């Protein structure tokens, strides 16, 4: 079975632009979470979605938004990009909201 | 609040040496505890977990025991290999609201094993 897939793998954007990152969970997993990992640090929680509803949000500005589709895939959107948004964005899926997270390989976003 | 503090790296060992990476946590309630590993250019892989006090998680020769009295979850391996070189993250699960949970990670410990 395919694991958690994220696209694109790498991305370079200019300050002020908008970006959309995509995540396909493991088949049968209904929950998707997003994390931001700045170089040299541990991942920070951004969002959790379950059954297309937002179930949790981390301490990130409103420039960050996400959604989950009927097939349980998810998008993370970031508006008005700042240099500080440069990071590895990780998607994790699980069957339920509280167990067995499986992470994707991430999307590395560079803002210049 | 909820937080995880890990032993600062980088840690460099010779092959077949004994490994300990310290992890202590602060949390309300009784969270589940995890160790994740990140190889260069990759995402996170779950290495092991423990869900209650005195539980021992183990996988691929790595072990960690959930110690409530010392709020610790130290990672150990008896004989490391070059292939164990990676960044290791200790994490705990936090209930956000009913039906939602997040992971809180430590800052990571970079491990390098020399042949």
PDB file of C-alpha atoms in Angstrom:
ATOM      1  CA  UNK A   1       0.000   0.000   0.000  1.00  0.00           C
ATOM      2  CA  UNK A   2       1.132   3.520  -0.705  1.00  0.00           C
ATOM      3  CA  UNK A   3       2.128   5.601   2.294  1.00  0.00           C
ATOM      4  CA  UNK A   4       1.272   9.233   2.853  1.00  0.00           C
ATOM      5  CA  UNK A   5       2.113  11.119  -0.331  1.00  0.00           C
ATOM      6  CA  UNK A   6       2.834  14.821  -0.498  1.00  0.00           C
ATOM      7  CA  UNK A   7       3.292  17.101  -3.463  1.00  0.00           C
ATOM      8  CA  UNK A   8       5.292  18.861  -4.569  1.00  0.00           C
ATOM      9  CA  UNK A   9       8.485  17.666  -2.910  1.00  0.00           C
ATOM     10  CA  UNK A  10      10.256  20.988  -3.320  1.00  0.00           C
ATOM     11  CA  UNK A  11       8.998  24.477  -4.022  1.00  0.00           C
ATOM     12  CA  UNK A  12      10.525  27.933  -4.318  1.00  0.00           C
ATOM     13  CA  UNK A  13       8.279  30.974  -3.937  1.00  0.00           C
ATOM     14  CA  UNK A  14       8.761  34.713  -3.662  1.00  0.00           C
ATOM     15  CA  UNK A  15       7.725  36.779  -0.661  1.00  0.00           C
ATOM     16  CA  UNK A  16       4.089  37.826  -0.867  1.00  0.00           C
ATOM     17  CA  UNK A  17       3.061  34.914  -3.058  1.00  0.00           C
ATOM     18  CA  UNK A  18       0.573  32.191  -2.237  1.00  0.00           C
ATOM     19  CA  UNK A  19       1.300  28.443  -2.035  1.00  0.00           C
ATOM     20  CA  UNK A  20      -0.812  25.269  -1.964  1.00  0.00           C
ATOM     21  CA  UNK A  21       0.598  22.021  -0.629  1.00  0.00           C
ATOM     22  CA  UNK A  22      -1.155  18.703  -1.108  1.00  0.00           C
ATOM     23  CA  UNK A  23      -1.393  15.505   0.878  1.00  0.00           C
ATOM     24  CA  UNK A  24      -2.941  12.106   0.159  1.00  0.00           C
ATOM     25  CA  UNK A  25      -3.380   9.973   3.270  1.00  0.00           C
ATOM     26  CA  UNK A  26      -2.988   6.243   3.567  1.00  0.00           C
ATOM     27  CA  UNK A  27      -6.032   4.457   2.189  1.00  0.00           C
ATOM     28  CA  UNK A  28      -8.626   4.153   4.942  1.00  0.00           C
ATOM     29  CA  UNK A  29      -7.163   6.925   7.071  1.00  0.00           C
ATOM     30  CA  UNK A  30      -9.707   9.643   7.801  1.00  0.00           C
ATOM     31  CA  UNK A  31      -7.583  12.118   9.741  1.00  0.00           C
ATOM     32  CA  UNK A  32      -4.909  14.397   8.326  1.00  0.00           C
ATOM     33  CA  UNK A  33      -2.622  16.669  10.316  1.00  0.00           C
ATOM     34  CA  UNK A  34      -0.142  19.291   9.111  1.00  0.00           C
ATOM     35  CA  UNK A  35       3.142  20.216  10.782  1.00  0.00           C
ATOM     36  CA  UNK A  36       5.793  22.824  10.035  1.00  0.00           C
ATOM     37  CA  UNK A  37       9.434  21.902  10.639  1.00  0.00           C
ATOM     38  CA  UNK A  38      11.877  24.787  10.515  1.00  0.00           C
ATOM     39  CA  UNK A  39      15.480  23.754   9.921  1.00  0.00           C
ATOM     40  CA  UNK A  40      17.107  22.478  13.098  1.00  0.00           C
ATOM     41  CA  UNK A  41      13.881  22.309  15.105  1.00  0.00           C
ATOM     42  CA  UNK A  42      11.146  19.823  15.882  1.00  0.00           C
ATOM     43  CA  UNK A  43       7.874  19.898  13.942  1.00  0.00           C
ATOM     44  CA  UNK A  44       5.169  22.320  15.090  1.00  0.00           C
ATOM     45  CA  UNK A  45       1.452  21.484  14.826  1.00  0.00           C
ATOM     46  CA  UNK A  46      -0.546  23.561  12.344  1.00  0.00           C
ATOM     47  CA  UNK A  47      -3.892  21.791  11.757  1.00  0.00           C
ATOM     48  CA  UNK A  48      -5.780  18.565  12.252  1.00  0.00           C
ATOM     49  CA  UNK A  49      -8.740  17.559  10.075  1.00  0.00           C
ATOM     50  CA  UNK A  50     -11.101  14.651  10.497  1.00  0.00           C
ATOM     51  CA  UNK A  51     -14.020  13.834   8.229  1.00  0.00           C
ATOM     52  CA  UNK A  52     -13.547  17.150   6.416  1.00  0.00           C
ATOM     53  CA  UNK A  53     -13.858  19.201   9.588  1.00  0.00           C
ATOM     54  CA  UNK A  54     -11.116  21.174  11.310  1.00  0.00           C
ATOM     55  CA  UNK A  55     -10.560  19.568  14.698  1.00  0.00           C
ATOM     56  CA  UNK A  56      -7.556  21.511  15.896  1.00  0.00           C
ATOM     57  CA  UNK A  57      -5.407  24.495  15.029  1.00  0.00           C
ATOM     58  CA  UNK A  58      -1.954  25.432  16.252  1.00  0.00           C
ATOM     59  CA  UNK A  59      -0.540  28.855  16.953  1.00  0.00           C
ATOM     60  CA  UNK A  60      -0.202  30.010  13.363  1.00  0.00           C
ATOM     61  CA  UNK A  61      -1.508  33.212  11.743  1.00  0.00           C
ATOM     62  CA  UNK A  62      -4.647  33.350   9.624  1.00  0.00           C
ATOM     63  CA  UNK A  63      -2.450  33.325   6.517  1.00  0.00           C
ATOM     64  CA  UNK A  64      -2.408  29.560   7.031  1.00  0.00           C
ATOM     65  CA  UNK A  65      -5.536  27.647   6.073  1.00  0.00           C
ATOM     66  CA  UNK A  66      -6.375  24.096   5.109  1.00  0.00           C
ATOM     67  CA  UNK A  67      -9.185  21.876   3.999  1.00  0.00           C
ATOM     68  CA  UNK A  68      -9.962  18.197   3.641  1.00  0.00           C
ATOM     69  CA  UNK A  69     -11.810  16.711   0.698  1.00  0.00           C
ATOM     70  CA  UNK A  70     -14.410  13.891   0.567  1.00  0.00           C
ATOM     71  CA  UNK A  71     -11.647  11.443  -0.419  1.00  0.00           C
ATOM     72  CA  UNK A  72      -9.777  12.527   2.767  1.00  0.00           C
ATOM     73  CA  UNK A  73      -6.938  14.197   0.872  1.00  0.00           C
ATOM     74  CA  UNK A  74      -5.969  17.621   2.130  1.00  0.00           C
ATOM     75  CA  UNK A  75      -4.524  20.944   1.055  1.00  0.00           C
ATOM     76  CA  UNK A  76      -2.547  23.429   3.098  1.00  0.00           C
ATOM     77  CA  UNK A  77      -2.642  27.006   1.834  1.00  0.00           C
ATOM     78  CA  UNK A  78      -0.343  29.809   2.890  1.00  0.00           C
ATOM     79  CA  UNK A  79      -0.986  33.385   1.746  1.00  0.00           C
ATOM     80  CA  UNK A  80       1.335  36.395   1.707  1.00  0.00           C
ATOM     81  CA  UNK A  81       4.441  34.283   2.148  1.00  0.00           C
ATOM     82  CA  UNK A  82       7.191  35.502   4.442  1.00  0.00           C
ATOM     83  CA  UNK A  83      10.834  34.446   4.525  1.00  0.00           C
ATOM     84  CA  UNK A  84      10.110  32.802   7.875  1.00  0.00           C
ATOM     85  CA  UNK A  85       7.650  30.429   6.227  1.00  0.00           C
ATOM     86  CA  UNK A  86      10.580  28.570   4.687  1.00  0.00           C
ATOM     87  CA  UNK A  87      10.384  25.098   6.189  1.00  0.00           C
ATOM     88  CA  UNK A  88       9.617  21.442   5.637  1.00  0.00           C
ATOM     89  CA  UNK A  89       5.838  20.942   5.743  1.00  0.00           C
ATOM     90  CA  UNK A  90       4.833  17.502   6.912  1.00  0.00           C
ATOM     91  CA  UNK A  91       1.511  15.778   6.534  1.00  0.00           C
ATOM     92  CA  UNK A  92       0.507  12.924   8.837  1.00  0.00           C
ATOM     93  CA  UNK A  93      -2.481  10.629   8.500  1.00  0.00           C
ATOM     94  CA  UNK A  94      -4.224   8.305  10.914  1.00  0.00           C
ATOM     95  CA  UNK A  95      -7.405   6.277  10.986  1.00  0.00           C
ATOM     96  CA  UNK A  96      -8.730   8.145  13.986  1.00  0.00           C
ATOM     97  CA  UNK A  97      -7.546  11.403  15.522  1.00  0.00           C
ATOM     98  CA  UNK A  98      -5.538   9.967  18.342  1.00  0.00           C
ATOM     99  CA  UNK A  99      -3.445   7.060  17.223  1.00  0.00           C
ATOM    100  CA  UNK A 100      -0.932   5.730  14.757  1.00  0.00           C
ATOM    101  CA  UNK A 101       0.235   8.812  12.892  1.00  0.00           C
ATOM    102  CA  UNK A 102       2.123   8.066   9.663  1.00  0.00           C
ATOM    103  CA  UNK A 103       4.101  10.935   8.210  1.00  0.00           C
ATOM    104  CA  UNK A 104       4.817  11.738   4.589  1.00  0.00           C
ATOM    105  CA  UNK A 105       8.236  12.798   3.337  1.00  0.00           C
ATOM    106  CA  UNK A 106       7.215  16.421   3.333  1.00  0.00           C
ATOM    107  CA  UNK A 107       7.279  19.426   1.025  1.00  0.00           C
ATOM    108  CA  UNK A 108      10.299  21.658   1.368  1.00  0.00           C
ATOM    109  CA  UNK A 109       9.221  25.268   0.823  1.00  0.00           C
ATOM    110  CA  UNK A 110      11.802  27.960   0.265  1.00  0.00           C
ATOM    111  CA  UNK A 111      10.660  31.587   0.261  1.00  0.00           C
ATOM    112  CA  UNK A 112      13.065  34.048  -1.352  1.00  0.00           C
TER     113      UNK A 112
ATOM    114  CA  UNK B   1       2.035  23.774  29.444  1.00  0.00           C
ATOM    115  CA  UNK B   2       3.057  20.750  27.447  1.00  0.00           C
ATOM    116  CA  UNK B   3       6.675  20.498  26.358  1.00  0.00           C
ATOM    117  CA  UNK B   4       9.463  18.060  25.571  1.00  0.00           C
ATOM    118  CA  UNK B   5      13.143  18.597  26.313  1.00  0.00           C
ATOM    119  CA  UNK B   6      15.736  16.461  24.617  1.00  0.00           C
ATOM    120  CA  UNK B   7      19.431  15.956  25.109  1.00  0.00           C
ATOM    121  CA  UNK B   8      21.271  18.442  22.957  1.00  0.00           C
ATOM    122  CA  UNK B   9      23.252  17.113  20.071  1.00  0.00           C
ATOM    123  CA  UNK B  10      25.015  16.361  18.016  1.00  0.00           C
ATOM    124  CA  UNK B  11      25.929  12.974  19.437  1.00  0.00           C
ATOM    125  CA  UNK B  12      28.777  11.073  17.803  1.00  0.00           C
ATOM    126  CA  UNK B  13      29.514   7.443  18.663  1.00  0.00           C
ATOM    127  CA  UNK B  14      31.524   4.581  17.293  1.00  0.00           C
ATOM    128  CA  UNK B  15      29.815   1.534  15.856  1.00  0.00           C
ATOM    129  CA  UNK B  16      28.705  -0.992  18.517  1.00  0.00           C
ATOM    130  CA  UNK B  17      28.707   1.653  21.262  1.00  0.00           C
ATOM    131  CA  UNK B  18      25.832   1.985  23.741  1.00  0.00           C
ATOM    132  CA  UNK B  19      23.391   4.795  23.024  1.00  0.00           C
ATOM    133  CA  UNK B  20      21.286   6.887  25.372  1.00  0.00           C
ATOM    134  CA  UNK B  21      19.341   9.964  24.266  1.00  0.00           C
ATOM    135  CA  UNK B  22      17.632  11.683  27.177  1.00  0.00           C
ATOM    136  CA  UNK B  23      14.082  12.983  26.954  1.00  0.00           C
ATOM    137  CA  UNK B  24      12.007  14.609  29.680  1.00  0.00           C
ATOM    138  CA  UNK B  25       8.527  16.032  29.366  1.00  0.00           C
ATOM    139  CA  UNK B  26       6.034  18.337  31.017  1.00  0.00           C
ATOM    140  CA  UNK B  27       2.384  17.537  30.518  1.00  0.00           C
ATOM    141  CA  UNK B  28      -1.016  17.677  32.099  1.00  0.00           C
ATOM    142  CA  UNK B  29      -2.554  14.271  32.462  1.00  0.00           C
ATOM    143  CA  UNK B  30      -0.942  11.138  31.107  1.00  0.00           C
ATOM    144  CA  UNK B  31       0.060  11.537  27.486  1.00  0.00           C
ATOM    145  CA  UNK B  32       1.306   8.858  25.145  1.00  0.00           C
ATOM    146  CA  UNK B  33       5.034   9.172  24.415  1.00  0.00           C
ATOM    147  CA  UNK B  34       6.842   8.568  21.140  1.00  0.00           C
ATOM    148  CA  UNK B  35      10.249   8.446  19.523  1.00  0.00           C
ATOM    149  CA  UNK B  36      10.423   9.365  15.849  1.00  0.00           C
ATOM    150  CA  UNK B  37      13.455   9.103  13.559  1.00  0.00           C
ATOM    151  CA  UNK B  38      14.212  11.296  10.551  1.00  0.00           C
ATOM    152  CA  UNK B  39      16.766  10.188   7.980  1.00  0.00           C
ATOM    153  CA  UNK B  40      18.344  12.812   5.705  1.00  0.00           C
ATOM    154  CA  UNK B  41      15.864  14.238   3.227  1.00  0.00           C
ATOM    155  CA  UNK B  42      12.968  12.207   4.555  1.00  0.00           C
ATOM    156  CA  UNK B  43       9.905  12.630   6.741  1.00  0.00           C
ATOM    157  CA  UNK B  44       9.407  11.217  10.213  1.00  0.00           C
ATOM    158  CA  UNK B  45       9.169   7.506  10.957  1.00  0.00           C
ATOM    159  CA  UNK B  46       7.665   6.214  14.163  1.00  0.00           C
ATOM    160  CA  UNK B  47      10.371   4.286  16.010  1.00  0.00           C
ATOM    161  CA  UNK B  48       8.509   3.277  19.163  1.00  0.00           C
ATOM    162  CA  UNK B  49       5.792   4.397  21.537  1.00  0.00           C
ATOM    163  CA  UNK B  50       4.420   3.883  25.045  1.00  0.00           C
ATOM    164  CA  UNK B  51       0.905   4.736  26.126  1.00  0.00           C
ATOM    165  CA  UNK B  52       1.011   4.472  29.917  1.00  0.00           C
ATOM    166  CA  UNK B  53       3.371   4.583  32.869  1.00  0.00           C
ATOM    167  CA  UNK B  54       5.967   1.761  33.059  1.00  0.00           C
ATOM    168  CA  UNK B  55       5.252   0.689  29.481  1.00  0.00           C
ATOM    169  CA  UNK B  56       8.354  -0.164  27.479  1.00  0.00           C
ATOM    170  CA  UNK B  57       8.347   0.569  23.764  1.00  0.00           C
ATOM    171  CA  UNK B  58      10.820  -1.299  21.601  1.00  0.00           C
ATOM    172  CA  UNK B  59      11.714  -1.620  17.929  1.00  0.00           C
ATOM    173  CA  UNK B  60      14.828  -2.445  15.892  1.00  0.00           C
ATOM    174  CA  UNK B  61      16.914  -2.837  19.061  1.00  0.00           C
ATOM    175  CA  UNK B  62      15.833   0.537  20.460  1.00  0.00           C
ATOM    176  CA  UNK B  63      13.985   0.737  23.778  1.00  0.00           C
ATOM    177  CA  UNK B  64      12.394   3.442  25.921  1.00  0.00           C
ATOM    178  CA  UNK B  65      10.449   3.162  29.176  1.00  0.00           C
ATOM    179  CA  UNK B  66       7.667   5.572  30.225  1.00  0.00           C
ATOM    180  CA  UNK B  67       8.754   6.827  33.657  1.00  0.00           C
ATOM    181  CA  UNK B  68       6.001   8.873  35.261  1.00  0.00           C
ATOM    182  CA  UNK B  69       7.929   9.522  38.483  1.00  0.00           C
ATOM    183  CA  UNK B  70      10.796  11.180  36.624  1.00  0.00           C
ATOM    184  CA  UNK B  71       8.695  12.368  33.631  1.00  0.00           C
ATOM    185  CA  UNK B  72      11.225  10.777  31.304  1.00  0.00           C
ATOM    186  CA  UNK B  73      11.301   8.590  28.188  1.00  0.00           C
ATOM    187  CA  UNK B  74      14.981   8.026  27.443  1.00  0.00           C
ATOM    188  CA  UNK B  75      15.932   6.207  24.234  1.00  0.00           C
ATOM    189  CA  UNK B  76      18.520   3.424  24.484  1.00  0.00           C
ATOM    190  CA  UNK B  77      20.206   0.944  22.173  1.00  0.00           C
ATOM    191  CA  UNK B  78      22.813  -1.555  23.207  1.00  0.00           C
ATOM    192  CA  UNK B  79      24.920  -1.593  20.037  1.00  0.00           C
ATOM    193  CA  UNK B  80      24.504   1.098  17.403  1.00  0.00           C
ATOM    194  CA  UNK B  81      25.199   0.731  13.687  1.00  0.00           C
ATOM    195  CA  UNK B  82      26.230   3.244  11.043  1.00  0.00           C
ATOM    196  CA  UNK B  83      22.721   2.948   9.611  1.00  0.00           C
ATOM    197  CA  UNK B  84      21.303   4.407  12.858  1.00  0.00           C
ATOM    198  CA  UNK B  85      22.734   7.814  11.939  1.00  0.00           C
ATOM    199  CA  UNK B  86      19.735  10.157  11.823  1.00  0.00           C
ATOM    200  CA  UNK B  87      17.877  12.804  13.817  1.00  0.00           C
ATOM    201  CA  UNK B  88      15.775  11.469  16.691  1.00  0.00           C
ATOM    202  CA  UNK B  89      12.704  13.272  18.043  1.00  0.00           C
ATOM    203  CA  UNK B  90      10.932  12.632  21.314  1.00  0.00           C
ATOM    204  CA  UNK B  91       7.250  13.601  21.298  1.00  0.00           C
ATOM    205  CA  UNK B  92       4.107  13.461  23.387  1.00  0.00           C
ATOM    206  CA  UNK B  93       0.460  13.526  22.411  1.00  0.00           C
ATOM    207  CA  UNK B  94      -1.790  16.284  23.692  1.00  0.00           C
ATOM    208  CA  UNK B  95      -5.570  16.317  23.575  1.00  0.00           C
ATOM    209  CA  UNK B  96      -6.666  19.596  22.005  1.00  0.00           C
ATOM    210  CA  UNK B  97     -10.398  19.200  22.347  1.00  0.00           C
ATOM    211  CA  UNK B  98     -12.583  16.130  22.474  1.00  0.00           C
ATOM    212  CA  UNK B  99     -11.826  14.207  19.351  1.00  0.00           C
ATOM    213  CA  UNK B 100      -8.641  16.046  18.431  1.00  0.00           C
ATOM    214  CA  UNK B 101      -5.026  15.535  19.307  1.00  0.00           C
ATOM    215  CA  UNK B 102      -1.633  16.912  18.390  1.00  0.00           C
ATOM    216  CA  UNK B 103       1.971  15.854  18.835  1.00  0.00           C
ATOM    217  CA  UNK B 104       4.412  18.094  20.707  1.00  0.00           C
ATOM    218  CA  UNK B 105       8.020  17.449  19.677  1.00  0.00           C
ATOM    219  CA  UNK B 106      11.383  18.062  21.228  1.00  0.00           C
ATOM    220  CA  UNK B 107      14.033  19.899  19.254  1.00  0.00           C
ATOM    221  CA  UNK B 108      15.640  16.704  17.969  1.00  0.00           C
ATOM    222  CA  UNK B 109      19.018  15.059  18.573  1.00  0.00           C
ATOM    223  CA  UNK B 110      21.344  14.444  15.648  1.00  0.00           C
ATOM    224  CA  UNK B 111      23.152  11.106  15.964  1.00  0.00           C
ATOM    225  CA  UNK B 112      26.193  10.191  13.902  1.00  0.00           C
ATOM    226  CA  UNK B 113      27.721   6.714  14.095  1.00  0.00           C
ATOM    227  CA  UNK B 114      31.266   6.290  12.815  1.00  0.00           C
ATOM    228  CA  UNK B 115      32.502   2.919  11.523  1.00  0.00           C
TER     229      UNK B 115
END
